[in-house]
C-alpha cells in the first residue's frame, strides 16, 4: 500500500492539470494576458525566473488549456440540458492535436520508472510540454479517468474525482448539481 507521501507525489501532475484548466473562471481568465501566463508558469515552477511568455505563447497556452478541458469532459458523462451555452470550444481538440505535434517530449529512460519529459527548446514550449507530460503521467498512473470537467455546460470546471466508485459528475453538488436538480424539477412541473 503506497504511503500518503507517495500518493501525494502521484497526484502532483493531476493537481497541476486541474489548476491549469481552472485558470478560466466565471469572473475572468487567469491566462488573459502574457503577463498572467508568465506569472502562472513561474508560480508552478515551469518557467525560469528570467523567462517570459509572449502573445503567441499565451494563445498556445489557451489552446492547451481548452483542449485539456475537452479531454476532461470526455472522462465524464454527457453534459446535462442547460439554457446556458456550453463551456467547451468545439475546435479545442483539433487545436490541441496541432499544438501537441509541435511540443517536444522524449522518454527519459534514466529515471525510474521511465517517464516522458519535456525537451527544452524555448522556455514556454518546455513548460507547455511539461503539462502534456503530466497528462501522460496521469494516464500511466491510472488517475486520468478520474480527472473530469463538470457536466454543467456553463461551468466545465476541472476536478479530480475522489469518490469510491469514480461516479462524481459535478464540480460541486451544492452549486452545479443543485442547478441541474432545480431545472429538472421545473421541467417536471411545467409538464404536469
C-alpha positions as a printed NumPy array, in Angstrom:
array([[  0.   ,   0.   ,   0.   ],
       [  1.537,   3.371,  -1.001],
       [  2.269,   5.875,   1.703],
       [  0.482,   9.215,   1.908],
       [  3.624,  10.903,   0.567],
       [  3.696,   8.549,  -2.431],
       [  0.007,   9.224,  -3.093],
       [  0.605,  12.98 ,  -2.901],
       [  3.567,  12.746,  -5.284],
       [  1.497,  10.605,  -7.65 ],
       [ -1.253,  13.226,  -7.723],
       [  1.042,  16.252,  -8.222],
       [  0.696,  16.14 , -12.036],
       [ -3.07 ,  15.708, -11.659],
       [ -3.359,  18.762,  -9.429],
       [ -1.242,  20.835, -11.813],
       [ -3.531,  19.863, -14.721],
       [ -6.63 ,  20.804, -12.678],
       [ -5.11 ,  24.138, -11.646],
       [ -4.108,  24.907, -15.241],
       [ -7.534,  24.084, -16.705],
       [ -9.221,  26.09 , -13.946],
       [ -7.374,  29.281, -14.879],
       [-10.538,  30.063, -16.855],
       [-13.132,  31.145, -14.347],
       [-16.578,  32.709, -14.495],
       [-15.1  ,  36.001, -13.314],
       [-12.179,  36.101, -15.735],
       [ -9.273,  34.391, -17.389],
       [ -6.174,  33.664, -15.323],
       [ -4.237,  33.471, -18.598],
       [ -5.848,  36.587, -20.063],
       [ -2.53 ,  38.309, -20.705],
       [  1.004,  37.174, -21.405],
       [  1.972,  38.584, -18.002],
       [ -0.64 ,  36.399, -16.301],
       [  0.612,  33.33 , -18.168],
       [  4.193,  34.159, -17.19 ],
       [  3.154,  34.558, -13.565],
       [  1.235,  31.248, -13.541],
       [  4.164,  29.372, -15.086],
       [  6.613,  30.962, -12.613],
       [  4.334,  30.137,  -9.661],
       [  4.221,  26.487, -10.733],
       [  7.99 ,  26.321, -11.355],
       [  7.512,  25.641, -15.052],
       [  9.397,  28.678, -16.318],
       [ 12.816,  30.024, -15.321],
       [ 12.643,  33.359, -13.449],
       [ 14.328,  35.211, -16.312],
       [ 11.916,  33.91 , -18.992],
       [  8.632,  35.484, -20.065],
       [  5.767,  34.489, -22.329],
       [  4.753,  36.461, -25.405],
       [  1.349,  36.82 , -27.089],
       [  1.843,  33.694, -29.249],
       [  2.802,  31.672, -26.164],
       [ -0.375,  32.86 , -24.457],
       [ -2.509,  31.797, -27.411],
       [ -0.908,  28.334, -27.443],
       [ -1.361,  28.008, -23.666],
       [ -5.072,  28.759, -24.074],
       [ -5.285,  26.109, -26.828],
       [ -3.666,  23.633, -24.46 ],
       [ -5.98 ,  24.57 , -21.603],
       [ -9.166,  24.352, -23.665],
       [ -8.029,  21.123, -25.341],
       [ -7.39 ,  19.578, -21.938],
       [-10.837,  20.772, -20.779],
       [-12.405,  18.992, -23.778],
       [-10.498,  15.786, -22.936],
       [-11.584,  16.004, -19.288],
       [-15.205,  16.461, -20.36 ],
       [-14.946,  13.126, -22.178],
       [-13.994,  11.482, -18.865],
       [-17.428,  12.444, -17.528],
       [-20.968,  11.61 , -18.576],
       [-22.731,  13.585, -21.289],
       [-23.493,  17.193, -20.347],
       [-26.927,  17.937, -18.988],
       [-29.503,  20.083, -20.744],
       [-28.921,  23.714, -19.886],
       [-30.221,  27.044, -21.121],
       [-26.662,  28.354, -20.792],
       [-24.065,  27.939, -23.551],
       [-21.645,  25.024, -23.374],
       [-18.26 ,  25.967, -21.971],
       [-16.395,  23.762, -24.446],
       [-14.77 ,  25.148, -27.569],
       [-15.778,  22.865, -30.468],
       [-12.358,  23.357, -32.113],
       [-10.356,  22.658, -28.926],
       [ -9.4  ,  19.055, -29.737],
       [ -8.175,  19.999, -33.212],
       [ -6.131,  22.883, -31.838],
       [ -4.714,  20.615, -29.126],
       [ -3.71 ,  17.996, -31.716],
       [ -1.915,  20.661, -33.75 ],
       [ -0.172,  22.012, -30.666],
       [  0.93 ,  18.633, -29.326],
       [  2.569,  17.792, -32.645],
       [  4.837,  20.811, -32.155],
       [  5.737,  20.308, -28.483],
       [  8.824,  18.195, -27.882],
       [  8.695,  15.246, -25.47 ],
       [ 11.101,  12.357, -25.051],
       [ 11.201,   9.204, -22.96 ],
       [ 13.743,   9.549, -20.141],
       [ 14.971,   6.01 , -19.569],
       [ 17.48 ,   7.132, -16.939],
       [ 14.722,   7.86 , -14.413],
       [ 12.972,   5.11 , -12.508],
       [ 10.388,   4.453, -13.678],
       [ 10.984,   5.808, -17.196],
       [  8.849,   8.869, -17.919],
       [  8.11 ,  11.426, -20.591],
       [  9.948,  14.701, -20.138],
       [  9.877,  17.977, -21.998],
       [ 12.688,  18.595, -24.445],
       [ 13.964,  22.082, -23.729],
       [ 13.911,  24.437, -26.674],
       [ 12.084,  27.6  , -25.842],
       [ 11.212,  28.028, -22.144],
       [  7.451,  28.317, -22.689],
       [  7.472,  25.317, -25.06 ],
       [  9.22 ,  23.404, -22.296],
       [  6.526,  24.468, -19.801],
       [  3.626,  23.514, -22.093],
       [  5.286,  20.198, -22.966],
       [  5.698,  19.523, -19.234],
       [  1.929,  19.908, -18.841],
       [  1.478,  17.353, -21.634],
       [  3.914,  15.039, -19.85 ],
       [  1.677,  15.441, -16.778],
       [ -1.19 ,  14.021, -18.852],
       [  0.945,  11.017, -19.834],
       [  1.926,  10.549, -16.187],
       [ -1.733,  10.601, -15.112],
       [ -2.631,   8.074, -17.82 ],
       [  0.241,   5.776, -16.786],
       [ -0.694,   6.075, -13.088],
       [ -4.339,   5.264, -13.8  ],
       [ -5.543,   8.599, -12.429],
       [ -6.529,  10.088, -15.81 ],
       [-10.125,   8.725, -15.874],
       [-10.742,  10.44 , -12.522],
       [ -9.842,  13.839, -13.979],
       [-13.104,  15.32 , -15.182],
       [-14.793,  18.513, -16.297],
       [-18.104,  19.369, -14.628],
       [-21.207,  18.125, -16.501],
       [-22.866,  21.535, -16.141],
       [-22.278,  23.022, -19.613],
       [-21.899,  26.584, -18.376],
       [-19.298,  25.523, -15.798],
       [-16.889,  22.86 , -17.108],
       [-14.644,  23.351, -14.041],
       [-11.973,  20.645, -13.792],
       [-11.818,  18.387, -10.737],
       [-10.306,  15.139,  -9.54 ],
       [-12.994,  12.562,  -8.732],
       [-12.074,  11.076,  -5.356],
       [-15.344,   9.185,  -4.943],
       [-15.025,   5.479,  -4.284],
       [-16.969,   4.456,  -7.401],
       [-15.496,   7.201,  -9.662],
       [-19.053,   8.447, -10.201],
       [-18.799,  12.12 ,  -9.29 ],
       [-20.111,  14.306, -12.112],
       [-20.263,  17.84 , -10.706],
       [-17.503,  20.142,  -9.526],
       [-19.846,  20.95 ,  -6.632],
       [-23.087,  19.199,  -5.825],
       [-24.176,  22.335,  -3.913],
       [-23.793,  24.596,  -6.944],
       [-23.832,  22.813, -10.302],
       [-25.609,  19.665,  -9.126],
       [-28.282,  21.786,  -7.487],
       [-28.786,  23.857, -10.674],
       [-29.488,  20.676, -12.622],
       [-31.907,  19.379,  -9.993],
       [-33.816,  22.681,  -9.982],
       [-34.07 ,  22.727, -13.8  ],
       [-35.3  ,  19.106, -13.823],
       [-37.888,  19.925, -11.17 ],
       [-39.077,  22.959, -13.163],
       [-39.396,  20.836, -16.319],
       [-41.425,  18.203, -14.456],
       [-43.753,  20.864, -13.023],
       [-44.147,  22.542, -16.412],
       [-45.044,  19.171, -17.984],
       [-47.699,  18.417, -15.347]])
